[in-house]
């Protein structure tokens, strides 16, 4: 059994769906489990629906716009689109019905019940289209297989229940299911965190004891830098699990940080390939692979915040004070991407995913002098050399830290 994962960019329109069909017929789809994300920017649009709902604004207009996009796509793919159009309409009617009767004030719970529809709709369309062109497949509702706790938006996988469910699948055939989603003990939908579709693929690969997992992207494989922000990028042909995990930890966008751990545990080979040129080798991630070619790898994280905490009374930042600071960061779900401390100060480069930074700053103001630099950039350079930091403006540099082979620099945006 092998696992394929396709992201939203690969199925953003009818041409993309047809290309996926051609790719499957080219590389083979026997004994395959295929994980698919929501189409294009659907997740962003459904996030806007949730936001509008909680702000008591007109959310139905946004829902209807997304619905129309999917109906138009179905008309392009099917000679007779009545059946798939009915499926699409049902999903969006369910969204509106849920929001009208919902009584929960829990933003994250409502988010998961709404945003999940993007993956459910995309996989229904793709499954029905592939069956219509004789690429026979079975559609699965992933919520019957990936079981989590009720931490909405960041569901923690119950590996025992999940493995029991997935292992019951036949190891022959062609399955299509959703990324990003699971369900809690009460069968309410949960999500695995943004970009969690890669993680979904790894979960299935682990539980199926897959021969391999392949993520199909709009790039030729894992590059040493994001081509949106860096010039003259280089394809990495081979990477070890350990190196890939390091890159993911620091924010490399091609690989989700949680994806690699289950693959490494069972030493399942992992490939990142291009859905535009599917016969090219791409990047292989496997046990013991040296980085090849051995070049510096550049990672840029935007929308970061540099916070400097200084003692008001010139007392040391001791272990008990650090514990209090990090407990607050945990409570507010703020991620630390870099820290540097001296005797009486602590600098933190933070990622404020849930907009809790000002609550944290308010708490810290009671005991510390707080200096903020918002919307900064964090550069991480793995395997840096003497020339590596020339891509970064020294005039805007705010903080620099070197740990073994890794250089991190915070700069003003």
XYZ file of C-alpha atoms in Angstrom, residues 5-382:
378
model
C -1.280 13.427 -0.666
C -2.502 16.289 -2.875
C -2.776 19.848 -1.590
C -5.252 22.542 -2.503
C -3.063 24.006 -5.250
C -3.173 20.722 -7.174
C -6.994 20.682 -7.312
C -7.780 24.401 -7.370
C -9.766 24.183 -10.614
C -11.086 21.737 -13.215
C -7.747 21.673 -15.048
C -6.040 20.717 -11.794
C -8.473 17.868 -11.134
C -7.961 16.551 -14.671
C -4.194 16.769 -14.177
C -4.456 14.683 -10.992
C -6.409 12.088 -12.966
C -3.718 12.043 -15.672
C -1.011 11.776 -13.008
C -2.697 8.788 -11.372
C -3.019 7.015 -14.695
C 0.637 7.792 -15.428
C 2.249 6.682 -12.145
C -0.364 4.113 -11.086
C -2.991 4.150 -8.362
C -3.376 0.470 -7.442
C -3.329 -0.236 -3.695
C -3.221 3.469 -2.883
C -4.752 5.709 -0.255
C -5.073 9.259 -1.566
C -5.390 12.200 0.838
C -6.769 15.443 -0.616
C -7.036 18.974 0.787
C -9.737 21.548 0.155
C -9.672 23.144 -3.276
C -7.630 26.309 -3.740
C -8.434 28.954 -1.136
C -11.609 27.275 0.161
C -10.282 26.931 3.713
C -9.525 30.660 3.849
C -13.042 31.449 2.640
C -14.642 29.156 5.227
C -12.494 30.737 7.925
C -13.997 34.046 6.855
C -17.468 32.522 7.265
C -16.681 31.627 10.888
C -15.261 35.086 11.538
C -18.349 36.773 10.090
C -20.642 34.484 12.080
C -19.047 35.483 15.397
C -19.051 39.148 14.412
C -22.791 38.961 13.577
C -22.132 39.852 9.954
C -23.623 38.364 6.768
C -21.906 34.984 6.437
C -24.347 33.460 3.949
C -23.036 35.651 1.124
C -19.562 34.168 1.561
C -20.979 30.632 1.770
C -22.928 31.112 -1.440
C -19.861 32.474 -3.249
C -17.838 29.367 -2.297
C -20.778 27.134 -3.224
C -21.010 28.751 -6.669
C -17.284 28.198 -7.279
C -17.665 24.480 -6.597
C -20.828 24.195 -8.702
C -19.073 25.913 -11.620
C -16.135 23.523 -11.277
C -18.508 20.533 -11.317
C -20.126 21.799 -14.515
C -16.700 21.870 -16.159
C -15.858 18.329 -15.074
C -19.115 16.460 -15.668
C -21.315 16.149 -18.717
C -24.248 15.694 -16.372
C -23.440 17.460 -13.105
C -26.816 16.990 -11.398
C -25.717 14.316 -8.927
C -22.493 16.012 -7.861
C -24.246 19.416 -7.743
C -26.782 17.967 -5.329
C -23.921 16.656 -3.154
C -22.244 20.070 -3.194
C -25.469 21.902 -2.358
C -26.144 19.551 0.548
C -22.784 20.333 2.126
C -23.381 24.077 1.989
C -26.982 23.752 3.178
C -25.603 21.829 6.167
C -23.202 24.680 6.958
C -26.009 27.224 7.039
C -28.256 24.893 9.034
C -25.517 24.286 11.609
C -24.789 27.984 12.078
C -28.462 28.832 12.464
C -29.014 26.308 15.248
C -25.605 26.499 16.930
C -25.582 27.612 20.565
C -21.899 27.042 21.330
C -19.784 30.155 21.969
C -16.613 28.085 21.435
C -14.936 29.627 18.382
C -12.610 26.680 17.811
C -15.460 24.143 17.976
C -17.533 26.081 15.436
C -14.433 26.578 13.277
C -13.867 22.827 12.980
C -17.494 22.057 12.133
C -17.459 24.609 9.299
C -13.956 24.502 7.846
C -14.035 20.700 7.476
C -16.533 21.045 4.635
C -13.788 22.160 2.247
C -12.055 18.768 2.361
C -15.321 16.813 2.345
C -16.547 18.628 -0.765
C -13.256 18.447 -2.672
C -12.870 14.706 -2.113
C -16.481 14.036 -3.108
C -16.024 15.901 -6.379
C -12.701 14.212 -7.149
C -13.931 10.744 -6.215
C -17.033 11.089 -8.385
C -15.025 12.510 -11.279
C -12.448 9.708 -11.177
C -15.194 7.086 -11.063
C -16.833 8.770 -14.057
C -13.646 8.248 -16.116
C -13.273 4.647 -14.904
C -10.569 5.342 -12.309
C -12.452 3.276 -9.748
C -12.109 4.350 -6.143
C -13.836 4.256 -2.768
C -14.563 7.500 -0.925
C -13.905 7.397 2.831
C -14.980 9.829 5.527
C -11.710 10.299 7.397
C -13.600 11.142 10.588
C -14.456 7.441 10.846
C -10.736 6.628 10.945
C -8.652 9.385 12.544
C -9.781 9.721 16.149
C -8.665 12.595 18.372
C -9.394 14.277 21.668
C -11.630 17.353 21.732
C -8.871 19.934 21.359
C -10.566 21.739 18.491
C -8.272 23.204 15.808
C -5.335 21.179 17.205
C -6.762 17.695 17.720
C -4.397 15.254 19.451
C -4.503 11.877 17.745
C -5.662 8.851 19.725
C -3.213 6.473 18.086
C -4.711 3.300 19.524
C -8.236 3.951 18.208
C -6.928 5.414 14.953
C -4.689 2.436 14.214
C -7.500 -0.002 15.029
C -9.820 1.806 12.591
C -7.376 2.270 9.706
C -5.876 -1.210 9.980
C -9.291 -2.699 9.196
C -9.088 -1.293 5.664
C -8.211 -3.760 2.929
C -4.655 -3.355 1.688
C -5.873 -3.561 -1.887
C -7.900 -1.020 -3.788
C -7.883 2.725 -4.244
C -9.231 4.978 -1.477
C -9.833 8.721 -1.497
C -10.206 10.583 1.775
C -9.641 13.942 3.411
C -6.630 15.539 5.019
C -6.683 17.819 8.057
C -9.711 16.208 9.742
C -10.578 13.782 12.524
C -13.336 13.333 15.087
C -13.506 13.427 18.868
C -15.074 10.813 21.206
C -18.516 12.381 20.595
C -18.010 12.217 16.802
C -17.773 15.991 16.445
C -15.308 17.057 13.775
C -11.825 18.114 14.825
C -8.980 19.505 12.757
C -5.278 18.731 13.110
C -3.943 22.277 12.722
C -3.311 24.271 9.559
C -1.389 22.311 6.921
C -2.389 19.164 8.811
C -3.213 17.288 5.603
C 0.411 16.170 5.335
C 0.100 14.824 8.864
C -3.065 12.959 7.864
C -1.108 11.244 5.111
C 1.593 10.222 7.578
C -1.030 8.850 9.974
C -2.479 6.639 7.242
C 0.993 5.581 6.088
C 1.927 4.582 9.630
C -1.293 2.668 10.320
C -1.271 0.918 6.919
C 2.451 0.063 7.142
C 2.709 1.740 3.759
C 5.545 1.092 1.343
C 5.940 4.840 0.791
C 4.274 8.226 1.092
C 4.382 10.917 -1.595
C 3.321 14.536 -1.285
C 2.551 16.085 -4.678
C 3.393 19.802 -4.802
C 3.716 22.640 -7.324
C 7.502 22.618 -6.780
C 9.986 19.969 -7.990
C 10.641 18.750 -4.434
C 12.146 20.152 -1.255
C 14.189 23.229 -2.133
C 16.895 24.800 -0.017
C 14.766 27.956 0.179
C 11.260 29.195 -0.610
C 11.363 30.550 -4.201
C 8.791 33.207 -3.258
C 11.374 34.909 -1.062
C 14.804 33.731 -2.245
C 16.531 33.715 -5.626
C 18.440 30.801 -7.168
C 16.971 27.982 -5.106
C 18.447 24.463 -5.268
C 16.586 21.135 -5.271
C 17.571 18.836 -2.410
C 17.689 15.324 -3.853
C 18.067 13.443 -0.557
C 17.463 14.342 3.079
C 17.535 12.296 6.267
C 14.485 12.168 8.530
C 16.485 14.055 11.138
C 17.398 16.880 8.769
C 13.842 17.101 7.460
C 12.508 17.325 11.022
C 14.970 20.137 11.773
C 13.862 22.029 8.648
C 10.209 21.477 9.542
C 10.757 22.610 13.121
C 12.254 25.890 11.949
C 9.343 26.449 9.563
C 10.181 24.990 6.139
C 6.844 25.284 4.337
C 7.040 22.119 2.240
C 6.880 19.705 5.188
C 4.542 19.902 8.184
C 6.447 19.515 11.485
C 4.325 16.590 12.718
C 4.393 14.701 9.437
C 7.808 13.128 9.703
C 7.618 11.558 13.157
C 5.265 8.639 12.343
C 7.100 8.003 9.068
C 10.447 7.885 10.846
C 9.150 5.455 13.475
C 8.462 2.829 10.805
C 11.161 4.015 8.397
C 8.630 4.620 5.626
C 10.292 6.323 2.624
C 8.816 9.750 1.979
C 8.902 11.623 -1.339
C 8.070 15.190 -2.317
C 7.357 15.400 -6.040
C 5.912 17.771 -8.605
C 2.347 17.246 -9.823
C 3.365 19.292 -12.874
C 6.222 16.908 -13.800
C 5.282 13.686 -11.976
C 7.938 11.473 -13.581
C 10.807 13.533 -12.127
C 12.560 12.079 -9.074
C 11.775 14.891 -6.634
C 13.164 14.664 -3.095
C 13.539 11.472 -1.083
C 13.467 11.595 2.717
C 14.717 8.378 4.302
C 16.828 6.948 7.103
C 20.505 7.820 7.008
C 20.341 9.923 3.857
C 23.007 12.671 3.880
C 21.892 16.112 2.747
C 22.543 16.076 -0.988
C 23.628 18.476 -2.273
C 25.162 19.800 0.957
C 24.175 23.476 0.720
C 22.853 26.102 3.157
C 19.075 25.935 3.666
C 17.154 29.187 4.176
C 13.847 29.487 6.035
C 11.863 32.699 6.469
C 9.064 33.119 9.015
C 7.003 36.273 8.636
C 4.604 37.997 11.059
C 6.798 37.335 14.083
C 7.052 39.425 17.253
C 10.236 40.221 19.157
C 9.567 40.783 22.859
C 12.289 41.879 25.292
C 11.568 41.452 28.985
C 13.857 43.223 31.461
C 13.835 43.130 35.253
C 12.447 46.341 36.750
C 14.620 45.940 39.844
C 17.742 44.614 38.053
C 17.264 41.168 39.596
C 18.383 38.108 37.651
C 16.036 36.262 35.273
C 16.214 33.047 37.280
C 14.687 29.632 36.653
C 11.516 30.367 38.636
C 10.935 33.548 36.600
C 11.546 31.701 33.330
C 9.042 29.071 34.438
C 6.399 31.733 35.072
C 7.011 33.359 31.674
C 6.816 30.098 29.765
C 3.721 28.972 31.648
C 1.993 32.133 30.431
C 3.169 31.518 26.872
C 1.711 28.010 27.110
C -1.576 29.296 28.520
C -1.934 31.763 25.643
C -0.798 29.236 22.989
C 2.019 31.498 21.820
C 4.890 29.698 20.113
C 8.512 30.564 20.859
C 10.699 30.382 17.758
C 13.844 31.841 19.314
C 14.961 32.835 22.798
C 18.062 34.580 24.101
C 18.677 35.652 27.669
C 21.198 37.602 29.700
C 21.369 38.115 33.459
C 18.507 40.622 33.626
C 16.723 40.342 30.264
C 15.039 37.794 28.028
C 14.407 38.176 24.286
C 11.719 36.056 22.651
C 10.763 35.787 18.982
C 7.107 34.755 19.116
C 4.412 33.487 16.784
C 0.956 34.671 17.830
C -1.368 32.272 16.015
C -4.378 32.917 18.248
C -4.023 36.700 18.720
C -3.169 36.454 22.415
C 0.071 38.443 22.362
C -1.333 41.586 23.992
C -2.779 39.537 26.856
C 0.686 38.090 27.428
C 2.315 41.532 27.244
C -0.231 42.904 29.708
C 0.603 40.129 32.172
C 4.344 40.691 31.750
C 4.048 44.452 32.326
C 3.303 43.760 35.978
C 6.776 42.384 36.655
C 8.986 43.452 33.728
C 9.821 46.305 31.435
C 8.510 45.139 28.060
C 9.775 46.271 24.665
C 7.894 45.132 21.544
C 8.958 44.930 17.911
C 5.955 43.674 15.975
C 5.739 42.144 12.521
C 9.422 41.230 12.324
C 11.036 38.594 10.119
C 12.872 35.539 11.403
C 15.518 34.027 9.136
C 16.887 30.584 9.931
C 19.905 29.270 7.995
C 20.788 25.603 8.387
